[in-house]
PDB file of C-alpha atoms in Angstrom:
ATOM      1  CA  MET A   1      84.070 114.365 126.321  1.00 48.00           C
ATOM      2  CA  ASN A   2      83.605 114.538 122.580  1.00 53.00           C
ATOM      3  CA  LYS A   3      86.878 115.445 120.864  1.00 58.00           C
ATOM      4  CA  TYR A   4      85.428 115.218 117.369  1.00 57.00           C
ATOM      5  CA  PRO A   5      85.102 116.536 114.775  1.00 62.00           C
ATOM      6  CA  LYS A   6      88.784 117.357 114.429  1.00 65.00           C
ATOM      7  CA  LYS A   7      90.653 118.895 111.545  1.00 74.00           C
ATOM      8  CA  TYR A   8      92.980 115.899 111.374  1.00 76.00           C
ATOM      9  CA  MET A   9      93.413 112.358 112.608  1.00 81.00           C
ATOM     10  CA  SER A  10      96.668 110.734 113.662  1.00 82.00           C
ATOM     11  CA  TYR A  11      97.963 107.533 112.123  1.00 82.00           C
ATOM     12  CA  SER A  12      97.071 105.711 115.345  1.00 82.00           C
ATOM     13  CA  GLN A  13      93.500 106.985 115.211  1.00 87.00           C
ATOM     14  CA  ILE A  14      93.062 105.940 111.579  1.00 90.00           C
ATOM     15  CA  ASP A  15      94.616 102.546 112.306  1.00 89.00           C
ATOM     16  CA  GLN A  16      92.281 102.064 115.290  1.00 88.00           C
ATOM     17  CA  TYR A  17      89.259 102.941 113.157  1.00 90.00           C
ATOM     18  CA  LEU A  18      90.285 100.517 110.409  1.00 93.00           C
ATOM     19  CA  ARG A  19      90.898  97.701 112.906  1.00 89.00           C
ATOM     20  CA  CYS A  20      87.752  98.241 114.970  1.00 90.00           C
ATOM     21  CA  PRO A  21      85.327 101.116 114.310  1.00 90.00           C
ATOM     22  CA  TYR A  22      83.495 100.413 117.570  1.00 89.00           C
ATOM     23  CA  CYS A  23      86.728 100.648 119.604  1.00 87.00           C
ATOM     24  CA  PHE A  24      87.479 103.933 117.846  1.00 88.00           C
ATOM     25  CA  LYS A  25      84.044 105.269 118.810  1.00 88.00           C
ATOM     26  CA  VAL A  26      84.375 104.228 122.440  1.00 86.00           C
ATOM     27  CA  LYS A  27      87.858 105.693 122.781  1.00 85.00           C
ATOM     28  CA  TYR A  28      87.815 108.825 120.625  1.00 83.00           C
ATOM     29  CA  VAL A  29      84.161 109.812 120.339  1.00 85.00           C
ATOM     30  CA  ASP A  30      82.748 108.699 123.691  1.00 86.00           C
ATOM     31  CA  GLY A  31      86.011 109.484 125.496  1.00 82.00           C
ATOM     32  CA  ALA A  32      86.208 106.297 127.551  1.00 84.00           C
ATOM     33  CA  GLU A  33      89.113 106.374 129.968  1.00 81.00           C
ATOM     34  CA  GLN A  34      91.933 103.926 129.460  1.00 77.00           C
ATOM     35  CA  GLU A  35      94.491 102.779 132.018  1.00 81.00           C
ATOM     36  CA  ASP A  36      97.798 104.537 131.403  1.00 83.00           C
ATOM     37  CA  THR A  37     100.711 102.266 130.564  1.00 89.00           C
ATOM     38  CA  LYS A  38     104.318 102.860 129.578  1.00 89.00           C
ATOM     39  CA  PHE A  39     103.384 102.039 125.980  1.00 89.00           C
ATOM     40  CA  LEU A  40     100.528 104.530 125.867  1.00 87.00           C
ATOM     41  CA  SER A  41     102.731 107.102 127.562  1.00 88.00           C
ATOM     42  CA  PHE A  42     105.506 106.563 125.025  1.00 88.00           C
ATOM     43  CA  GLY A  43     103.074 106.854 122.118  1.00 87.00           C
ATOM     44  CA  ARG A  44     101.432 109.977 123.501  1.00 87.00           C
ATOM     45  CA  ILE A  45     104.795 111.630 124.134  1.00 90.00           C
ATOM     46  CA  ILE A  46     106.282 110.733 120.752  1.00 87.00           C
ATOM     47  CA  HIS A  47     103.157 111.988 118.946  1.00 87.00           C
ATOM     48  CA  ASP A  48     103.341 115.273 120.847  1.00 89.00           C
ATOM     49  CA  VAL A  49     107.065 115.716 120.203  1.00 88.00           C
ATOM     50  CA  PHE A  50     106.807 114.987 116.480  1.00 87.00           C
ATOM     51  CA  GLU A  51     103.722 117.177 116.122  1.00 87.00           C
ATOM     52  CA  ASN A  52     105.083 120.193 117.991  1.00 88.00           C
ATOM     53  CA  TYR A  53     108.869 120.142 117.655  1.00 86.00           C
ATOM     54  CA  THR A  54     109.670 118.752 114.193  1.00 84.00           C
ATOM     55  CA  GLY A  55     112.603 120.591 112.651  1.00 85.00           C
ATOM     56  CA  ASN A  56     114.548 120.992 115.871  1.00 87.00           C
ATOM     57  CA  GLU A  57     116.143 117.618 116.614  1.00 87.00           C
ATOM     58  CA  PRO A  58     117.928 118.658 119.844  1.00 89.00           C
ATOM     59  CA  MET A  59     114.689 120.173 121.179  1.00 90.00           C
ATOM     60  CA  MET A  60     112.756 117.016 120.218  1.00 89.00           C
ATOM     61  CA  ARG A  61     115.154 114.876 122.244  1.00 88.00           C
ATOM     62  CA  GLU A  62     115.134 117.223 125.233  1.00 91.00           C
ATOM     63  CA  VAL A  63     111.334 117.566 125.356  1.00 91.00           C
ATOM     64  CA  PHE A  64     110.907 113.808 125.038  1.00 90.00           C
ATOM     65  CA  LYS A  65     113.374 113.208 127.861  1.00 89.00           C
ATOM     66  CA  ASP A  66     111.604 115.733 130.115  1.00 92.00           C
ATOM     67  CA  LYS A  67     108.191 114.219 129.414  1.00 91.00           C
ATOM     68  CA  LEU A  68     109.518 110.703 129.936  1.00 89.00           C
ATOM     69  CA  ILE A  69     110.967 111.695 133.304  1.00 89.00           C
ATOM     70  CA  ALA A  70     107.616 113.217 134.277  1.00 91.00           C
ATOM     71  CA  GLU A  71     105.963 109.848 133.636  1.00 90.00           C
ATOM     72  CA  SER A  72     108.772 107.713 135.051  1.00 89.00           C
ATOM     73  CA  HIS A  73     106.373 106.105 137.540  1.00 91.00           C
ATOM     74  CA  LEU A  74     105.084 103.951 134.673  1.00 91.00           C
ATOM     75  CA  TYR A  75     108.435 102.232 134.177  1.00 90.00           C
ATOM     76  CA  ALA A  76     109.880  99.410 136.271  1.00 91.00           C
ATOM     77  CA  ASP A  77     113.178 101.223 136.740  1.00 91.00           C
ATOM     78  CA  ARG A  78     115.522 103.789 135.212  1.00 86.00           C
ATOM     79  CA  GLU A  79     117.030 101.197 132.863  1.00 91.00           C
ATOM     80  CA  GLU A  80     113.640 100.435 131.342  1.00 91.00           C
ATOM     81  CA  ALA A  81     112.876 104.141 130.940  1.00 88.00           C
ATOM     82  CA  MET A  82     116.220 104.650 129.202  1.00 88.00           C
ATOM     83  CA  LYS A  83     115.403 101.850 126.738  1.00 90.00           C
ATOM     84  CA  PHE A  84     112.266 103.746 125.792  1.00 87.00           C
ATOM     85  CA  TYR A  85     114.280 106.962 125.545  1.00 88.00           C
ATOM     86  CA  GLN A  86     116.719 105.246 123.161  1.00 91.00           C
ATOM     87  CA  LYS A  87     113.777 104.120 121.008  1.00 88.00           C
ATOM     88  CA  ASP A  88     112.749 107.754 120.779  1.00 85.00           C
ATOM     89  CA  VAL A  89     116.260 108.894 119.881  1.00 86.00           C
ATOM     90  CA  ASP A  90     116.354 106.251 117.145  1.00 89.00           C
ATOM     91  CA  ALA A  91     112.946 107.373 115.834  1.00 86.00           C
ATOM     92  CA  ILE A  92     113.964 111.040 115.810  1.00 85.00           C
ATOM     93  CA  THR A  93     117.269 110.252 114.099  1.00 85.00           C
ATOM     94  CA  HIS A  94     115.491 108.172 111.450  1.00 87.00           C
ATOM     95  CA  TYR A  95     112.753 110.772 110.972  1.00 82.00           C
ATOM     96  CA  THR A  96     115.078 113.752 110.665  1.00 80.00           C
ATOM     97  CA  ALA A  97     117.644 112.016 108.418  1.00 77.00           C
TER      98      ALA A  97
END
């Protein structure tokens, strides 16, 4: 499952490479599976939203909310999911300001 070479690398990918080149290789080059967590889900969703919907703040919020709901099984309860949603709203507001 080789995803590389790519035309670009995300901040997270560059950071991973700088922290541990071997971990980068295992994850991004070899394609090793990783257990999904609420933190990975949040990061994946926020990257997707910022990459594909920048410039349309209401759409960014709506898409994030929909994706978060789709992965709600990763959160302990609705309250925890809403805390993550608020983090996204704060990030979008800061980014688009």
